[in-house]
Amino acid sequence: CRAHDTRRNCPVAAILFRQQVGIGGSAGAQLAHPGLKLNQFTQEFKTDLDDIPLASLYITLLILIVLSGFFSSSETSLMAINHYRLKQLASSGHRGARLAQKLLTRPERVIGLLLLGNNMIKILAASIATVIAIHQFGDYGIWISTLVMTVVVVIFAEVAPRTLAALHPEKIALPASYVLVALLKVVNPV
């Protein structure tokens, strides 16, 4: 923020303005900045969020849930795949099988990658869902997004993808190994 920024452009300027004007509340309802209530804090940032189209937030949220399902199903399929069948496919020249074998030589690295990716995606999805819910339901949106995202993540990003992966590990592990090998090179290039 620069000295000439308005309250709309700079949240810090808005906080300072509120302090100078003397908008205040009880000490329990204040944030780190004296004189600023939680309700006023969320109101200030709502104006910035109004600039982001709601449809793009929903699309981003959907993509993140699908990506989380990918990571969950990849983990389950790689751990459930038949190693004898994988060895047979790899020796017959199947590139996906060779990559999956390579991943499974160091399972701690691939598990770490999958957990890191899945957790980052879920945290980002929960944040975006909270932004959407606050935009539509106000302060109650925090609770609504928590409840809705818990159900959505458990069903669509955990249980359903893992069940499909356990039933069809080859169909998921072999194509997923292409992506996971590339991600592993980015995250851990050594």
mmCIF file of N, CA and C in Angstrom, residues 19 21 23 25 42 52 62 107 109 122 124-126 129 147 157 160 168 172 175 180:
data_model
loop_
_atom_site.group_PDB
_atom_site.id
_atom_site.type_symbol
_atom_site.label_atom_id
_atom_site.label_comp_id
_atom_site.label_asym_id
_atom_site.label_seq_id
_atom_site.Cartn_x
_atom_site.Cartn_y
_atom_site.Cartn_z
ATOM 1 N N GLN A 19 -9.251 3.278 12.607
ATOM 2 C CA GLN A 19 -8.652 3.637 13.885
ATOM 3 C C GLN A 19 -8.736 5.140 14.128
ATOM 4 N N VAL A 21 -10.936 7.281 12.835
ATOM 5 C CA VAL A 21 -12.323 7.701 13.015
ATOM 6 C C VAL A 21 -12.861 7.230 14.352
ATOM 7 N N ILE A 23 -13.875 3.851 14.994
ATOM 8 C CA ILE A 23 -14.828 2.740 14.937
ATOM 9 C C ILE A 23 -14.265 1.651 15.816
ATOM 10 N N GLY A 25 -15.182 -1.619 19.040
ATOM 11 C CA GLY A 25 -16.110 -2.593 19.597
ATOM 12 C C GLY A 25 -15.497 -3.183 20.840
ATOM 13 N N THR A 42 -14.377 -8.482 7.582
ATOM 14 C CA THR A 42 -14.885 -9.271 6.452
ATOM 15 C C THR A 42 -15.586 -8.370 5.448
ATOM 16 N N ILE A 52 -14.007 -10.702 -8.393
ATOM 17 C CA ILE A 52 -13.773 -12.029 -8.962
ATOM 18 C C ILE A 52 -15.124 -12.638 -9.334
ATOM 19 N N LEU A 62 -14.261 -26.790 -8.499
ATOM 20 C CA LEU A 62 -14.521 -28.091 -9.122
ATOM 21 C C LEU A 62 -13.225 -28.747 -9.602
ATOM 22 N N PRO A 107 8.772 -45.919 -2.497
ATOM 23 C CA PRO A 107 7.374 -45.552 -2.191
ATOM 24 C C PRO A 107 7.242 -44.359 -1.251
ATOM 25 N N ARG A 109 8.848 -41.599 -1.330
ATOM 26 C CA ARG A 109 8.876 -40.362 -2.106
ATOM 27 C C ARG A 109 7.528 -40.109 -2.775
ATOM 28 N N LYS A 122 -6.555 -29.519 -1.077
ATOM 29 C CA LYS A 122 -7.719 -29.472 -0.179
ATOM 30 C C LYS A 122 -7.773 -28.165 0.603
ATOM 31 N N LEU A 124 -6.525 -25.255 -0.377
ATOM 32 C CA LEU A 124 -6.915 -24.226 -1.338
ATOM 33 C C LEU A 124 -8.408 -24.321 -1.668
ATOM 34 N N ALA A 125 -8.912 -25.543 -1.834
ATOM 35 C CA ALA A 125 -10.341 -25.735 -2.121
ATOM 36 C C ALA A 125 -11.203 -25.237 -0.964
ATOM 37 N N ALA A 126 -10.796 -25.523 0.258
ATOM 38 C CA ALA A 126 -11.557 -25.052 1.419
ATOM 39 C C ALA A 126 -11.548 -23.525 1.504
ATOM 40 N N ALA A 129 -13.895 -22.258 -1.225
ATOM 41 C CA ALA A 129 -15.282 -22.514 -0.824
ATOM 42 C C ALA A 129 -15.735 -21.516 0.241
ATOM 43 N N LEU A 147 -19.218 -27.203 6.527
ATOM 44 C CA LEU A 147 -20.078 -28.388 6.483
ATOM 45 C C LEU A 147 -20.176 -28.969 5.075
ATOM 46 N N ALA A 157 -13.694 -36.594 -3.144
ATOM 47 C CA ALA A 157 -12.238 -36.507 -3.232
ATOM 48 C C ALA A 157 -11.541 -37.631 -2.465
ATOM 49 N N ALA A 160 -15.069 -42.090 -3.060
ATOM 50 C CA ALA A 160 -15.358 -42.558 -4.430
ATOM 51 C C ALA A 160 -14.076 -42.802 -5.231
ATOM 52 N N HIS A 168 -10.066 -51.026 -9.663
ATOM 53 C CA HIS A 168 -9.366 -51.030 -10.955
ATOM 54 C C HIS A 168 -7.988 -50.369 -10.824
ATOM 55 N N ILE A 172 -5.918 -47.033 -13.291
ATOM 56 C CA ILE A 172 -5.636 -45.718 -12.718
ATOM 57 C C ILE A 172 -4.143 -45.525 -12.493
ATOM 58 N N PRO A 175 -1.791 -44.884 -16.060
ATOM 59 C CA PRO A 175 -1.811 -43.521 -16.620
ATOM 60 C C PRO A 175 -1.347 -42.459 -15.613
ATOM 61 N N LEU A 180 2.715 -38.489 -12.213
ATOM 62 C CA LEU A 180 3.421 -38.518 -10.935
ATOM 63 C C LEU A 180 4.937 -38.479 -11.110
#
